[in-house]
mmCIF file of C-alpha atoms in Angstrom:
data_model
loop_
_atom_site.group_PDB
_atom_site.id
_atom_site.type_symbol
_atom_site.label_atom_id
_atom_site.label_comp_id
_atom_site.label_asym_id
_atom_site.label_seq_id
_atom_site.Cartn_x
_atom_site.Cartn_y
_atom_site.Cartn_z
ATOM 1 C CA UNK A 191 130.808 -177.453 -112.885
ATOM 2 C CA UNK A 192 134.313 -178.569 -112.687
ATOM 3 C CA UNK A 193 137.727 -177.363 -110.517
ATOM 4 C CA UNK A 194 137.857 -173.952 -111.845
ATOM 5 C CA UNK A 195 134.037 -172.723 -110.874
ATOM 6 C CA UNK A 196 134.510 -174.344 -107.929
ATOM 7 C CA UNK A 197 138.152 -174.207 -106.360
ATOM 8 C CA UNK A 198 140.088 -171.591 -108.263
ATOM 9 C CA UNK A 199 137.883 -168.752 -109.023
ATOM 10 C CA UNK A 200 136.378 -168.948 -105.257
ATOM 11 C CA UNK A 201 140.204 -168.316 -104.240
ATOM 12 C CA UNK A 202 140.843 -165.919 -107.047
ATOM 13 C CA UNK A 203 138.293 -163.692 -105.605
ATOM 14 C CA UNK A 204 139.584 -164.397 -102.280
ATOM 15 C CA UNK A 205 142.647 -162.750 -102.803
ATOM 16 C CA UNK A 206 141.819 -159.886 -105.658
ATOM 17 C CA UNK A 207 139.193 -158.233 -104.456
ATOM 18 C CA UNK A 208 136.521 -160.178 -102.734
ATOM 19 C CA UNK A 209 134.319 -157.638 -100.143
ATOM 20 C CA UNK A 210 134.823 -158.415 -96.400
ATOM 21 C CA UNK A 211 132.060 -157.999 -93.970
ATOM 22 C CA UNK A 212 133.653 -155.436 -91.580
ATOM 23 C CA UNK A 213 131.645 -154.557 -88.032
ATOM 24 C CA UNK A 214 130.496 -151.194 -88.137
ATOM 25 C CA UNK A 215 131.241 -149.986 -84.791
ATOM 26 C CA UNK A 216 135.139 -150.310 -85.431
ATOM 27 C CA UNK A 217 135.516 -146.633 -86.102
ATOM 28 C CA UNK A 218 133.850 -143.801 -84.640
ATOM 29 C CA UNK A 219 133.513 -140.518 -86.593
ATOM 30 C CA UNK A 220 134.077 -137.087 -84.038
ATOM 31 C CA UNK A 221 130.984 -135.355 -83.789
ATOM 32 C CA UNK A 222 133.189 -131.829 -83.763
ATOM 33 C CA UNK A 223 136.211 -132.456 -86.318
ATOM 34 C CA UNK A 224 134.861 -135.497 -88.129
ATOM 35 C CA UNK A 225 137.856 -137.272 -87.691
ATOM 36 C CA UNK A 226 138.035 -141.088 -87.896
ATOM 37 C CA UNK A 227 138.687 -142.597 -84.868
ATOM 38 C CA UNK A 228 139.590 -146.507 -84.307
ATOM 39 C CA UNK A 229 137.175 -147.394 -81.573
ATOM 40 C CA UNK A 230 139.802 -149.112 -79.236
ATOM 41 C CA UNK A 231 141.860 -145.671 -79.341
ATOM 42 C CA UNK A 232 138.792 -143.944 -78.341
ATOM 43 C CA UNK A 233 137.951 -146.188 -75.491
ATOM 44 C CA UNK A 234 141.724 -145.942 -74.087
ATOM 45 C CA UNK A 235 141.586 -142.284 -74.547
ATOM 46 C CA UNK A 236 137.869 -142.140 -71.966
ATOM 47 C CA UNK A 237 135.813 -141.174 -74.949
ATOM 48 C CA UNK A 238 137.910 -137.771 -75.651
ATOM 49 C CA UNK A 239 138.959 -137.609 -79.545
ATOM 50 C CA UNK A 240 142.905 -137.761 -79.801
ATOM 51 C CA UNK A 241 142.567 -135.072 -82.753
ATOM 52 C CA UNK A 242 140.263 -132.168 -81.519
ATOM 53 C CA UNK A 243 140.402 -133.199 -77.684
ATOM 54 C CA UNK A 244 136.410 -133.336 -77.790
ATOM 55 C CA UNK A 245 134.572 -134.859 -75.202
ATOM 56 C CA UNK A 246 132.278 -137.847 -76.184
ATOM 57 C CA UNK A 247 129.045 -138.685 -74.117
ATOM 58 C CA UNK A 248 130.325 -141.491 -71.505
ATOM 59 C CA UNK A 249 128.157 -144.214 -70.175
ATOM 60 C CA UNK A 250 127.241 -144.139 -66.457
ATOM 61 C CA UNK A 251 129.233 -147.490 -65.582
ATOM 62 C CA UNK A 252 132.272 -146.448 -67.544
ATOM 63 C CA UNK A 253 132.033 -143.403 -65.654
ATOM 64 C CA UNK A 254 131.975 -145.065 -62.517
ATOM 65 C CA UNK A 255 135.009 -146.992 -63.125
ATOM 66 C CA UNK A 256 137.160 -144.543 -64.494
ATOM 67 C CA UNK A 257 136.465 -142.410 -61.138
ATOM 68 C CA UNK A 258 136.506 -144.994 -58.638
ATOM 69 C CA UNK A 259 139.401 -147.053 -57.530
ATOM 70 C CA UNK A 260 139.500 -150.575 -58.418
ATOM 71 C CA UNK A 261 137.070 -152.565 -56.444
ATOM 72 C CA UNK A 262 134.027 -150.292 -56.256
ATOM 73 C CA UNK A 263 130.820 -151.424 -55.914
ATOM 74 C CA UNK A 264 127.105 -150.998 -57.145
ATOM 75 C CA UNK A 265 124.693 -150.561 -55.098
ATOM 76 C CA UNK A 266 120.735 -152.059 -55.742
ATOM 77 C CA UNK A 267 118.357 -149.342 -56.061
ATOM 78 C CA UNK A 268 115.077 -148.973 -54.985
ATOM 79 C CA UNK A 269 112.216 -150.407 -57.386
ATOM 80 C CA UNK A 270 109.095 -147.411 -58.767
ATOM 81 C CA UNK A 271 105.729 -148.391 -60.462
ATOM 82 C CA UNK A 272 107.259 -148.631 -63.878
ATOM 83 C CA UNK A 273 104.363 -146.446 -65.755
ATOM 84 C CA UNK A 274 102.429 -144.939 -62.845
ATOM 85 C CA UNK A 275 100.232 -142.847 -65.570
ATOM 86 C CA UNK A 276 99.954 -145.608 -68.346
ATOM 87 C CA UNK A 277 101.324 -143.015 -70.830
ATOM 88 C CA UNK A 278 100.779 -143.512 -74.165
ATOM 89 C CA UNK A 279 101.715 -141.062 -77.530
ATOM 90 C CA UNK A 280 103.236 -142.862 -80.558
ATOM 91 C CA UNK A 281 104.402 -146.050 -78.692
ATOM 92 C CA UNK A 282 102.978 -147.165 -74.817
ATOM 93 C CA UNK A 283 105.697 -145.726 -72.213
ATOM 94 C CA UNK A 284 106.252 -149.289 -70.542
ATOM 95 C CA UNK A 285 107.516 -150.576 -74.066
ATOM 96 C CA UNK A 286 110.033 -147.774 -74.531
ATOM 97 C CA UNK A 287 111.168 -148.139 -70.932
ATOM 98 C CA UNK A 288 111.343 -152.260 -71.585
ATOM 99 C CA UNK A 289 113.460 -151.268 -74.855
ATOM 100 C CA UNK A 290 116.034 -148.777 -73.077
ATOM 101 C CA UNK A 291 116.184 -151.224 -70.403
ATOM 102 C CA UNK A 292 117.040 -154.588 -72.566
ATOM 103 C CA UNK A 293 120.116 -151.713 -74.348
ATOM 104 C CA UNK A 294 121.410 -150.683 -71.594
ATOM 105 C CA UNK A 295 121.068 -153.027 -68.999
ATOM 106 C CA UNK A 296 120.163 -150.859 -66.345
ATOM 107 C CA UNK A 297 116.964 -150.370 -64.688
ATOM 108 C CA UNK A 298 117.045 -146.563 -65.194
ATOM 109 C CA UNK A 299 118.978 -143.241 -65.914
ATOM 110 C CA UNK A 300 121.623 -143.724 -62.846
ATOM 111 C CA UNK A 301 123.728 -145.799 -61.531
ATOM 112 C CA UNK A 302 125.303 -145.421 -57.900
ATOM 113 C CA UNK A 303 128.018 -147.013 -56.876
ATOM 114 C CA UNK A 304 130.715 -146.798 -54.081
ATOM 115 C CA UNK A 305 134.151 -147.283 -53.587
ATOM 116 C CA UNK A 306 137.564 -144.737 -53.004
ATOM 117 C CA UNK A 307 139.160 -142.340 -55.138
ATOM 118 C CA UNK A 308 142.664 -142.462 -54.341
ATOM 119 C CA UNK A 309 142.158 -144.381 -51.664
ATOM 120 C CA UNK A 310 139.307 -141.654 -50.326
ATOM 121 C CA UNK A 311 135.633 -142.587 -49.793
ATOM 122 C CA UNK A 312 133.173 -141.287 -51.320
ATOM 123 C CA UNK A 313 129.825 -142.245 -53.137
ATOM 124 C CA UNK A 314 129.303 -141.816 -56.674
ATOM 125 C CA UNK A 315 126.055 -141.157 -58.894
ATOM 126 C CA UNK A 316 126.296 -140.987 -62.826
ATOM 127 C CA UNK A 317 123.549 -140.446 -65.137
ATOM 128 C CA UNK A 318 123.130 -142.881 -68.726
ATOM 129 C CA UNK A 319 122.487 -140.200 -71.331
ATOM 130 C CA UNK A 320 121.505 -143.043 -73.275
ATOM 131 C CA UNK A 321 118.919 -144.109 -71.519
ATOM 132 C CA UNK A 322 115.862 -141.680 -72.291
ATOM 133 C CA UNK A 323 118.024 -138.972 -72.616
ATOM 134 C CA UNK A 324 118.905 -139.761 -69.146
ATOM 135 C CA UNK A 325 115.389 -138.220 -68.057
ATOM 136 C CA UNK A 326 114.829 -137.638 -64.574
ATOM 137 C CA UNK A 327 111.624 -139.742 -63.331
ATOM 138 C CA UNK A 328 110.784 -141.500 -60.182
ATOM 139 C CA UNK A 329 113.769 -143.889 -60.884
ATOM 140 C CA UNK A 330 116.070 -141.274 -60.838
ATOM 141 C CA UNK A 331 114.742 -139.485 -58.072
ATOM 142 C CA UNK A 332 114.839 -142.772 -55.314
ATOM 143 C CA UNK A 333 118.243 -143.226 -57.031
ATOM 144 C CA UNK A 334 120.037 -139.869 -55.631
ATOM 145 C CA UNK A 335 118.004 -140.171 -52.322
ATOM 146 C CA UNK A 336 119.406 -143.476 -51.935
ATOM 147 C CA UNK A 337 122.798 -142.389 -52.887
ATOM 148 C CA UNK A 338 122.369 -139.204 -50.619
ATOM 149 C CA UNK A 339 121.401 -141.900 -47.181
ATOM 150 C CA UNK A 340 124.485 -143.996 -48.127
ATOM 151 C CA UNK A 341 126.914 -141.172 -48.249
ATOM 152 C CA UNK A 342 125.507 -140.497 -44.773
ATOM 153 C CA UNK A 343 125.743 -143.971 -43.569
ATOM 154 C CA UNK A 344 129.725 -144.024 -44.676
ATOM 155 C CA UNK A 345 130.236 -140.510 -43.975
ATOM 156 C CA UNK A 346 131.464 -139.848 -47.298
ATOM 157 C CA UNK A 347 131.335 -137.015 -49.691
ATOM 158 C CA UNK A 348 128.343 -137.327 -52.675
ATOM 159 C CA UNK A 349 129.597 -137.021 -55.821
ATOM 160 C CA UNK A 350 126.835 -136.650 -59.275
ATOM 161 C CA UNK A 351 127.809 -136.830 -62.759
ATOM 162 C CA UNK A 352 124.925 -135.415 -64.347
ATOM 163 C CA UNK A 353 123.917 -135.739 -68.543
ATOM 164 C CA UNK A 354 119.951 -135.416 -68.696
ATOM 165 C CA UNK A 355 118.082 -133.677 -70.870
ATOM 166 C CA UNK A 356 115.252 -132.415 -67.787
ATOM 167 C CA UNK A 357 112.542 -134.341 -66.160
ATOM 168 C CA UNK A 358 110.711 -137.015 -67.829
ATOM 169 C CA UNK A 359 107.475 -135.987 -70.063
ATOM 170 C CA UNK A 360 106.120 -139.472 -69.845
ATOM 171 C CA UNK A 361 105.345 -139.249 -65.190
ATOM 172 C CA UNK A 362 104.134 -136.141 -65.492
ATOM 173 C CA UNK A 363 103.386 -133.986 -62.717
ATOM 174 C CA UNK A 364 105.730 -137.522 -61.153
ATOM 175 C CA UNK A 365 108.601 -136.546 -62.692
ATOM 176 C CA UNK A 366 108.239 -132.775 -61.812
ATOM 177 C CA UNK A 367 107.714 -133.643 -57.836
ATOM 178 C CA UNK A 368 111.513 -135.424 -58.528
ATOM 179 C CA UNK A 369 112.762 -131.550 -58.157
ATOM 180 C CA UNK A 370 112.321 -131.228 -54.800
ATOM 181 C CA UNK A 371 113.121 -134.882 -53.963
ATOM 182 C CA UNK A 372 116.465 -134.339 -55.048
ATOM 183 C CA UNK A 373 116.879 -130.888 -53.050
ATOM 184 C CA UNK A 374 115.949 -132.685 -50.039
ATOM 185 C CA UNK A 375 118.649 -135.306 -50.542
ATOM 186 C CA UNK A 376 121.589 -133.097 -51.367
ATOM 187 C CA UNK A 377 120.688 -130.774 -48.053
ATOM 188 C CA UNK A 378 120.817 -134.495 -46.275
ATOM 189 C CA UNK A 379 124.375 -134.965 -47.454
ATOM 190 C CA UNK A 380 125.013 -131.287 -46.382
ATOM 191 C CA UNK A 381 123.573 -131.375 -43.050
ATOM 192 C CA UNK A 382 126.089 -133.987 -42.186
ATOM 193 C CA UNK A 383 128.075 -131.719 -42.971
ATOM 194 C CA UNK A 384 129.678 -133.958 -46.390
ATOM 195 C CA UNK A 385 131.027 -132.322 -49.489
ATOM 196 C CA UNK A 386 128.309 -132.457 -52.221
ATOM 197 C CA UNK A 387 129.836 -132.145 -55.619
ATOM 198 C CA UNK A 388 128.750 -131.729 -58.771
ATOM 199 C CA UNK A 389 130.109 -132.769 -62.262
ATOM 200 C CA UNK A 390 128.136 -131.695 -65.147
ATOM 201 C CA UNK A 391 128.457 -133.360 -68.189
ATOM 202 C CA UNK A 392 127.229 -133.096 -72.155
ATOM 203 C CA UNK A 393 124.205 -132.129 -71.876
ATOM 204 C CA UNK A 394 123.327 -131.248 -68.434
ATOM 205 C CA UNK A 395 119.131 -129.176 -68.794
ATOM 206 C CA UNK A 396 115.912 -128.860 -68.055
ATOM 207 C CA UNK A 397 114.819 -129.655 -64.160
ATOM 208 C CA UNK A 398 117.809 -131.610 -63.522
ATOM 209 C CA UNK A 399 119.688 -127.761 -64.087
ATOM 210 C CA UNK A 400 116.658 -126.328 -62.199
ATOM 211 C CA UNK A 401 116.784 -128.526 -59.018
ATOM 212 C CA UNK A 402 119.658 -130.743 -57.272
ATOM 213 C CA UNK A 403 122.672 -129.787 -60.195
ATOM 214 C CA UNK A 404 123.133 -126.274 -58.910
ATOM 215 C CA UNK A 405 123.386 -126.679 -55.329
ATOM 216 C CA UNK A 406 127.019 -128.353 -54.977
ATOM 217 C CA UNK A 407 129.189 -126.664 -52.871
ATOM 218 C CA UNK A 408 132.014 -127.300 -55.621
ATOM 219 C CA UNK A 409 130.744 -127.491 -59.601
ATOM 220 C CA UNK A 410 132.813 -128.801 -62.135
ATOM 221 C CA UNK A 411 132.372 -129.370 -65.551
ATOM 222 C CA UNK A 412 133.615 -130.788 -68.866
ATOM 223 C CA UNK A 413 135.104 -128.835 -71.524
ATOM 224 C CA UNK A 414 132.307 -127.989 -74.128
ATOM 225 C CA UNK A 415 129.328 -129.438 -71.741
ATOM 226 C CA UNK A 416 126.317 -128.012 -72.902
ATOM 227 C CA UNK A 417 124.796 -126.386 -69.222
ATOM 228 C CA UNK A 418 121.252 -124.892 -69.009
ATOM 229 C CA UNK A 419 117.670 -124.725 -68.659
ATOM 230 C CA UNK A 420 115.987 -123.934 -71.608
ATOM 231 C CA UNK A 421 117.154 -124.120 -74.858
ATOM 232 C CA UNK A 422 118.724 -120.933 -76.652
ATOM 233 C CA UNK A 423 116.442 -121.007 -79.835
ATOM 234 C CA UNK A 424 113.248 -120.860 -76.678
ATOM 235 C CA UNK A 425 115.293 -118.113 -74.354
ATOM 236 C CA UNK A 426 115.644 -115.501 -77.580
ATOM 237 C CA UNK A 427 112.106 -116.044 -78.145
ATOM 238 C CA UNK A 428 111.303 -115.300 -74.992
ATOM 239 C CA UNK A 429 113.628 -112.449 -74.483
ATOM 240 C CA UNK A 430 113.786 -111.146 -78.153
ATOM 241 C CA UNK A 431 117.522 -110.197 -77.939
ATOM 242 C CA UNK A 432 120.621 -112.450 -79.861
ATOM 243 C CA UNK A 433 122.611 -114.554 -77.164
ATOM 244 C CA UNK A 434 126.082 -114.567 -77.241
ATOM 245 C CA UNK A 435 127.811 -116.957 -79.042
ATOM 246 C CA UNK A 436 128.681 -119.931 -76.667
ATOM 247 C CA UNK A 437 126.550 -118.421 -74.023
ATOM 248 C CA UNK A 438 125.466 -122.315 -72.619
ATOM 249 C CA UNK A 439 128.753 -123.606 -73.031
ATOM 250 C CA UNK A 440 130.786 -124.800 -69.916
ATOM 251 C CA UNK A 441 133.729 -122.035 -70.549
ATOM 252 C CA UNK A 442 130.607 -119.344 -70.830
ATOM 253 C CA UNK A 443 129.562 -120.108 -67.400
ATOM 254 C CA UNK A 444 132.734 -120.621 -66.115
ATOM 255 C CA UNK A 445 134.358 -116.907 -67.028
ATOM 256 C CA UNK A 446 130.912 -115.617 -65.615
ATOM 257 C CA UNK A 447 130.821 -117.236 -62.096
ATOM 258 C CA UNK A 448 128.547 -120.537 -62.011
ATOM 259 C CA UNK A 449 131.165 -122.832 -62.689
ATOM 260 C CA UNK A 450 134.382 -123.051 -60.126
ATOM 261 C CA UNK A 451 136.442 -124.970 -62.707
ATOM 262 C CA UNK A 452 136.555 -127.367 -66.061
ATOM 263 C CA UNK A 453 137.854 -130.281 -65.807
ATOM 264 C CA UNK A 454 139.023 -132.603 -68.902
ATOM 265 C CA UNK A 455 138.138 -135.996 -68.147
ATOM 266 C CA UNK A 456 141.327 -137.458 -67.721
ATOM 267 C CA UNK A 457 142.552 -135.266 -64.928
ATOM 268 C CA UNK A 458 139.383 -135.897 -63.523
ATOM 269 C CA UNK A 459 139.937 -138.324 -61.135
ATOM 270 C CA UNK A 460 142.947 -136.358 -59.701
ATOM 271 C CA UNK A 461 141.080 -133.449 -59.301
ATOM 272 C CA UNK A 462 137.816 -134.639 -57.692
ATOM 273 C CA UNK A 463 140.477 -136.520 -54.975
ATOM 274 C CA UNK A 464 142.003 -133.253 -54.211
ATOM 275 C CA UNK A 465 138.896 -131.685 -53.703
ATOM 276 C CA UNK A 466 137.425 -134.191 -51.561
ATOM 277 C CA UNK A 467 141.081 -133.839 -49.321
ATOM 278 C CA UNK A 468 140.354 -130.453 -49.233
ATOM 279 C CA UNK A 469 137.287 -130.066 -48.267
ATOM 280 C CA UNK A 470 137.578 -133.157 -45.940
ATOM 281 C CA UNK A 471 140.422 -131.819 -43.740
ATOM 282 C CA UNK A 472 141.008 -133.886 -40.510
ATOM 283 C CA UNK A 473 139.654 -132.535 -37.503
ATOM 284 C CA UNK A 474 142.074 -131.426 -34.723
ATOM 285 C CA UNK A 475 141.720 -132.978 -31.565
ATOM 286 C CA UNK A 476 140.776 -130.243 -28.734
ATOM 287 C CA UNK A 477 142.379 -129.952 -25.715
ATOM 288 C CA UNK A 478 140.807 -128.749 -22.498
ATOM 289 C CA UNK A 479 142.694 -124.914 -21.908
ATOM 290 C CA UNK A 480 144.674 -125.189 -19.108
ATOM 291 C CA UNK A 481 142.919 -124.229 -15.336
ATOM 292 C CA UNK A 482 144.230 -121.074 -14.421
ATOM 293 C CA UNK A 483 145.827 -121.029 -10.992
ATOM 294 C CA UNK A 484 143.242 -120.523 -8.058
ATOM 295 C CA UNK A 485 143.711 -117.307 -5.526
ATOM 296 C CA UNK A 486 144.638 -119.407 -2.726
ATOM 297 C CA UNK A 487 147.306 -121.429 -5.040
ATOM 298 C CA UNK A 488 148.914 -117.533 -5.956
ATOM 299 C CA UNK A 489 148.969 -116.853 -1.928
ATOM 300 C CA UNK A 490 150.931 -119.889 -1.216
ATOM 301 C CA UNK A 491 153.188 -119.609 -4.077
ATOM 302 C CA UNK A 492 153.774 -116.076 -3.114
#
């Protein structure tokens, strides 16, 4: 061994050539063009691709704080028997709940937190996607009933981003009873006579479609969310007829009534603020009419 083994070729290859261990998560490739995209551009941009302007699934605390003026807070949820059947199929249920938990650092498919948006209260609920498929189970369901009794409490307006793929196959006949739990807590926030609005998101099915996401009194959506029950391969099946192209599509169900309006995600914000002023008008004060003038008061005047 002597200086050029050990000094100059180690330099030669330094310089000419050598590989570099590059992270892999610098880039992001567009699930609709296929476009590169540096990762920091994608994050400034809130997930939408600067080439095709498609909308990338959003995590439920980046969500939050893109919506919610600076200062917003999360709120502790509820805790549920963590495998109240002792599931089991390929893997044991608690282990893939331990294993979504430990990745995303949340305790389940929601987060709530609340805060203002543009300077207006309100209390916001956004499903993780990535977490089961953001699965509605017993988690999910104490999470938008305890969302629903705090917009109460503040008398402030609900607001749910939803992304699930339907209830949760692993609670059973638990996960289905979640459909009615979530009724109940968005005719709570109505009774109190609060805005309830809905944002649905890439992918927004199953019983999460069926139950609490289609009873907003305003529905919004993203452009290119995928919105429905079944899936469209299942509905022709069922139906034996060809769907129209794009029929689950947000812009679908927007020209054809179930959606009031589709939102791209940076005007977002804006637009759920004017809403909530809108459908939040101040209440006049009421003044007691005027007594009219007595008989005997008319007699003497006369």
């Amino acid at each position: 061994m002597n200086w050029i083994s050990e000094w100059a070729l180690p330099k030669i290859k330094t310089l000419f050539g050598a590989t570099r261990e590059v992270p892999e998560n610098l880039w992001h490739k567009c699930s609709n063009c296929e476009q590169m995209v540096f990762h920091r551009d994608l994050e400034r941009n809130l997930r939408v691709c600067p080439h095709c302007g498609h909308h990338e699934r959003m995590g439920a605390r980046q969500r939050l704080e893109c919506t919610l003026d600076e200062g917003w807070q999360k709120i502790e949820l509820p805790k549920v028997p963590a495998d109240p059947l002792k599931f089991r199929d390929q893997r044991r249920y608690s282990d893939r709940l331990r294993d979504a938990q430990s990745k995303s650092g949340l305790d389940d498919a929601v987060v709530v937190g609340h805060g203002t948006i543009d300077g207006q209260p309100a209390v916001v609920a956004a499903f993780e996607f990535f977490f089961l498929g953001g699965s509605m189970g017993a988690g999910v369901g104490e999470a938008l009933v305890a969302a629903a009794r705090l917009a109460v409490l503040q008398d402030a307006p609900l607001i749910v981003f939803t992304a699930s793929g339907g209830a949760r196959m692993q609670e059973g006949a638990v996960s289905l009873m979640q459909m009615p739990r979530t009724v109940i807590a968005t005719q709570m926030v109505k009774e109190a006579g609060l805005p309830f609005i809905v944002v649905m998101c890439d992918p927004t099915t199953g019983g999460v479609t069926a139950s609490f996401a289609m009873l907003g009194d305003i529905h919004i959506a993203e452009p290119g969310a995928m919105i429905g029950f079944a899936g469209a391969r299942v509905i022709e099946q069922t139906v034996r007829e060809k769907l129209p192209e794009g029929f689950q599509r947000a812009e679908y169900l927007l020209a054809h009534g179930i959606l009031d309006m589709v939102v791209k995600r940076g005007d977002m914000k804006a637009t759920l603020a004017q809403v909530i002023s809108l459908l939040r008008v101040p209440e006049v004060p009421v003044f007691p009419a005027l007594a009219a003038p007595s008989a005997a008061s008319e007699s003497s005047a006369a």
